[in-house]
Amino acid sequence: MSTAMILAAGRGERLRPLTDHTPKPLIEVGGKPLIEHHLERLAAAGIGRVVINLAHLGEKLRAHLDDGTRWGLTIEYSVEGERAEDALETAGGIRHALRHLSPTFLLVNGDVLADIDYRALAERAACLPDDCLAHLVLVDNPPHHPEGDFGLDATGRLTPGSDQCFTYSGIGLYRRTMFAGLEPGRRALGPLLHEAIAAGQVCGERHRGDWLDVGTQERLAEARRRVQND
């Protein structure tokens, strides 16, 4: 697996007014933009090509990151538009970027901060069961999402629900075939995942390390505290 995709097209409504003039991935955590934490760790994991989708203030993001040379990466951009309303949501954005992606690719939400091992996750791509369309990293439920998203059975398959559900971290491996049949346009990832999980076609693992969804002012402050204390 040689490609990762970072989702970076979102408006970041809950982080306004910071995101009125700064793309959410360029908000600083620990003295550098959030997206740079991902780029550094992807490069260290040996993933050489990164696709980034763009919408809200996308040209600012492209101007800052350029072609990725300073991280030893090749960055390609999938442009959905310049306005926030042009963003295609997660599944639509992936469908729009399919021509850039390898048959199995690593997907990273640009607004999370985690110590998930990208190298180990990328190495899983070679041994995914043939009938698995995705392999998701799950985390313990944070206070803002106590009900969780999916269960995880003893065989490593995700289930729609169970006595113990976990939260999808926003990081996982996906097969391009999962999105190839979608019509272009705005498409959410949730319904697509639920359909595949109900069919037993999604694998997963539980990450017990550090993870934070940097989606609000309060969680941004927490991310900055964590990085400062590392």
Coordinates of C-alpha atoms in Angstrom, one line a residue:
M1 CA 0.0 0.0 0.0
S2 CA 1.6 3.2 -1.1
T3 CA -1.1 5.9 -0.8
A4 CA -2.8 7.7 2.1
M5 CA -5.7 10.2 1.8
I6 CA -6.2 13.0 4.3
L7 CA -9.7 14.4 4.6
A8 CA -9.2 18.2 4.7
A9 CA -12.2 19.7 2.9
G10 CA -14.5 20.4 5.9
R11 CA -15.6 23.8 7.0
G12 CA -14.9 23.3 10.7
E13 CA -18.1 25.1 11.9
R14 CA -17.5 24.3 15.6
L15 CA -14.1 25.9 15.4
R16 CA -15.3 29.2 14.2
P17 CA -14.1 32.0 14.2
L18 CA -10.7 30.3 13.8
T19 CA -11.8 28.6 10.6
D20 CA -13.3 31.7 9.0
H21 CA -9.9 32.6 7.6
T22 CA -7.8 29.5 8.3
P23 CA -8.4 26.0 7.0
K24 CA -9.0 23.6 9.9
P25 CA -6.0 21.4 9.0
L26 CA -3.7 24.5 9.3
I27 CA -4.8 25.3 12.9
E28 CA -1.7 24.9 15.0
V29 CA -1.2 22.3 17.7
G30 CA 2.2 22.1 19.4
G31 CA 3.7 24.8 17.2
K32 CA 2.7 23.4 13.8
P33 CA -0.4 22.9 11.8
L34 CA -2.5 19.8 12.7
I35 CA -2.1 18.3 9.2
E36 CA 1.7 18.4 9.6
H37 CA 1.5 15.9 12.4
H38 CA -0.1 13.5 10.0
L39 CA 2.3 14.2 7.2
E40 CA 5.4 13.6 9.4
R41 CA 4.0 10.3 10.7
L42 CA 3.0 9.1 7.2
A43 CA 6.4 9.9 5.9
A44 CA 8.0 8.1 8.9
A45 CA 5.8 5.1 8.1
G46 CA 7.2 4.8 4.6
I47 CA 4.0 6.0 2.8
G48 CA 5.3 8.1 0.0
R49 CA 2.2 9.5 -1.7
V50 CA -0.6 11.5 0.0
V51 CA -3.9 12.7 -1.5
I52 CA -5.6 15.6 0.2
N53 CA -9.1 16.8 -0.7
L54 CA -9.8 20.5 -0.8
A55 CA -12.8 22.7 -0.5
H56 CA -13.1 25.5 2.1
L57 CA -10.0 27.7 1.8
G58 CA -8.4 24.9 -0.1
E59 CA -5.9 27.1 -2.0
K60 CA -4.5 28.3 1.4
L61 CA -3.9 24.7 2.3
R62 CA -2.3 23.9 -1.1
A63 CA -0.1 27.0 -0.9
H64 CA 1.2 26.0 2.5
L65 CA 1.9 22.3 1.8
D66 CA 2.9 22.6 -1.8
D67 CA 4.0 19.3 -3.3
G68 CA 5.1 17.7 0.0
T69 CA 8.8 17.8 -0.8
R70 CA 9.8 19.1 2.7
W71 CA 8.4 15.9 4.2
G72 CA 9.8 13.6 1.6
L73 CA 6.3 13.0 0.3
T74 CA 4.4 13.5 -3.0
I75 CA 1.2 15.4 -2.3
E76 CA -1.6 15.3 -4.8
Y77 CA -4.8 17.3 -4.4
S78 CA -8.4 16.4 -5.2
V79 CA -10.2 19.7 -5.6
E80 CA -13.9 19.6 -4.7
G81 CA -14.4 23.4 -4.8
E82 CA -13.4 26.5 -2.9
R83 CA -16.6 27.1 -1.0
A84 CA -17.6 25.2 2.1
E85 CA -20.7 24.0 0.4
D86 CA -18.7 22.4 -2.4
A87 CA -17.3 19.8 0.0
L88 CA -18.6 16.3 -1.1
E89 CA -18.7 14.7 2.4
T90 CA -16.5 11.8 3.2
A91 CA -17.6 9.1 0.8
G92 CA -18.3 11.6 -2.0
G93 CA -14.8 13.1 -1.5
I94 CA -13.2 9.6 -1.7
R95 CA -15.2 8.8 -4.9
H96 CA -14.0 12.0 -6.4
A97 CA -10.4 11.2 -5.6
L98 CA -10.5 7.5 -6.7
R99 CA -8.2 8.0 -9.7
H100 CA -5.4 9.1 -7.3
L101 CA -5.7 6.2 -4.9
S102 CA -4.1 2.8 -4.7
P103 CA -6.3 -0.3 -4.7
T104 CA -6.0 -0.3 -0.9
F105 CA -5.3 3.0 0.8
L106 CA -5.0 4.5 4.3
L107 CA -7.7 7.1 5.1
V108 CA -7.0 9.7 7.8
N109 CA -9.5 12.3 9.1
G110 CA -7.5 15.5 9.1
D111 CA -9.0 16.8 12.4
V112 CA -7.8 13.9 14.7
L113 CA -4.7 13.7 16.8
A114 CA -3.5 10.2 17.6
D115 CA -0.5 7.9 18.2
I116 CA -1.9 5.2 16.0
D117 CA 1.0 3.3 14.3
Y118 CA 0.6 4.1 10.6
R119 CA 3.4 1.7 9.5
A120 CA 1.7 -1.3 11.2
L121 CA -1.7 -0.3 9.8
A122 CA -0.3 0.0 6.3
E123 CA 1.3 -3.4 6.6
R124 CA -2.1 -4.9 7.3
A125 CA -3.2 -3.9 3.8
A126 CA -1.3 -6.9 2.3
C127 CA -3.2 -9.4 4.5
L128 CA -6.7 -8.1 4.6
P129 CA -9.2 -10.9 4.0
D130 CA -10.5 -10.9 0.5
D131 CA -14.0 -10.2 1.6
C132 CA -13.1 -7.2 3.8
L133 CA -13.8 -3.8 2.1
A134 CA -12.3 -1.9 5.0
H135 CA -10.3 -2.2 8.3
L136 CA -11.2 0.4 10.8
V137 CA -9.3 1.6 13.9
L138 CA -11.7 1.9 16.8
V139 CA -11.1 3.7 20.1
D140 CA -12.7 3.8 23.5
N141 CA -15.7 6.1 23.5
P142 CA -14.9 9.7 24.3
P143 CA -17.1 11.8 26.7
H144 CA -18.7 13.6 23.7
H145 CA -19.7 10.3 22.0
P146 CA -20.5 7.8 24.9
E147 CA -22.7 5.5 22.8
G148 CA -19.9 4.6 20.4
D149 CA -20.4 3.5 16.8
F150 CA -19.7 -0.2 16.2
G151 CA -19.1 -3.5 18.0
L152 CA -16.1 -5.7 17.4
D153 CA -16.5 -9.4 17.6
A154 CA -13.9 -12.1 18.5
T155 CA -13.0 -12.7 14.9
G156 CA -12.1 -9.0 14.3
R157 CA -15.2 -8.2 12.3
L158 CA -17.2 -5.1 13.1
T159 CA -20.9 -5.5 14.1
P160 CA -23.7 -2.9 13.9
G161 CA -24.1 -3.0 17.6
S162 CA -23.3 -5.0 20.7
D163 CA -23.2 -4.7 24.5
Q164 CA -19.8 -2.9 24.0
C165 CA -19.5 -0.4 21.2
F166 CA -16.4 1.6 20.3
T167 CA -15.9 4.8 18.4
Y168 CA -14.5 4.9 14.9
S169 CA -11.3 6.9 15.1
G170 CA -11.5 8.4 11.6
I171 CA -8.5 6.3 10.6
G172 CA -8.6 3.0 8.6
L173 CA -7.7 1.1 5.5
Y174 CA -10.2 1.0 2.6
R175 CA -10.4 -0.8 -0.6
R176 CA -11.1 1.4 -3.6
T177 CA -13.8 -1.1 -4.8
M178 CA -15.9 0.0 -1.8
F179 CA -16.5 3.4 -3.6
A180 CA -16.2 2.5 -7.3
G181 CA -20.0 1.9 -7.7
L182 CA -21.0 5.3 -6.1
E183 CA -22.5 7.9 -8.4
P184 CA -20.5 11.2 -8.2
G185 CA -21.8 13.8 -5.8
R186 CA -22.3 14.4 -2.0
R187 CA -22.2 11.1 -0.2
A188 CA -21.8 10.4 3.5
L189 CA -19.5 7.5 4.6
G190 CA -21.8 6.3 7.5
P191 CA -24.5 4.6 5.4
L192 CA -21.9 2.9 3.2
L193 CA -20.1 1.6 6.3
H194 CA -23.3 0.4 7.9
E195 CA -24.2 -1.5 4.8
A196 CA -20.8 -3.2 4.5
I197 CA -20.7 -4.0 8.3
A198 CA -24.2 -5.6 8.1
A199 CA -22.8 -7.8 5.3
G200 CA -19.8 -8.8 7.4
Q201 CA -17.4 -7.0 5.1
V202 CA -15.6 -4.7 7.6
C203 CA -12.7 -5.7 9.9
G204 CA -11.3 -3.7 12.7
E205 CA -9.0 -3.3 15.7
R206 CA -9.1 -1.5 19.0
H207 CA -6.5 1.2 19.6
R208 CA -5.8 1.7 23.3
G209 CA -3.4 4.6 23.0
D210 CA -3.8 8.4 22.6
W211 CA -6.6 9.7 20.4
L212 CA -8.5 13.0 20.2
D213 CA -11.0 14.4 17.8
V214 CA -10.0 18.1 17.5
G215 CA -13.4 19.3 16.5
T216 CA -14.3 22.0 19.0
Q217 CA -12.6 24.9 20.8
E218 CA -12.5 22.8 24.0
R219 CA -10.9 19.8 22.4
L220 CA -8.4 22.0 20.5
A221 CA -7.3 23.4 23.9
E222 CA -7.0 19.8 25.1
A223 CA -4.9 18.8 22.1
R224 CA -2.5 21.7 22.7
R225 CA -2.2 20.7 26.4
R226 CA -1.4 17.1 25.5
V227 CA 1.2 18.0 22.9
Q228 CA 2.8 20.5 25.3
N229 CA 3.0 17.8 28.0
D230 CA 4.5 15.1 25.7

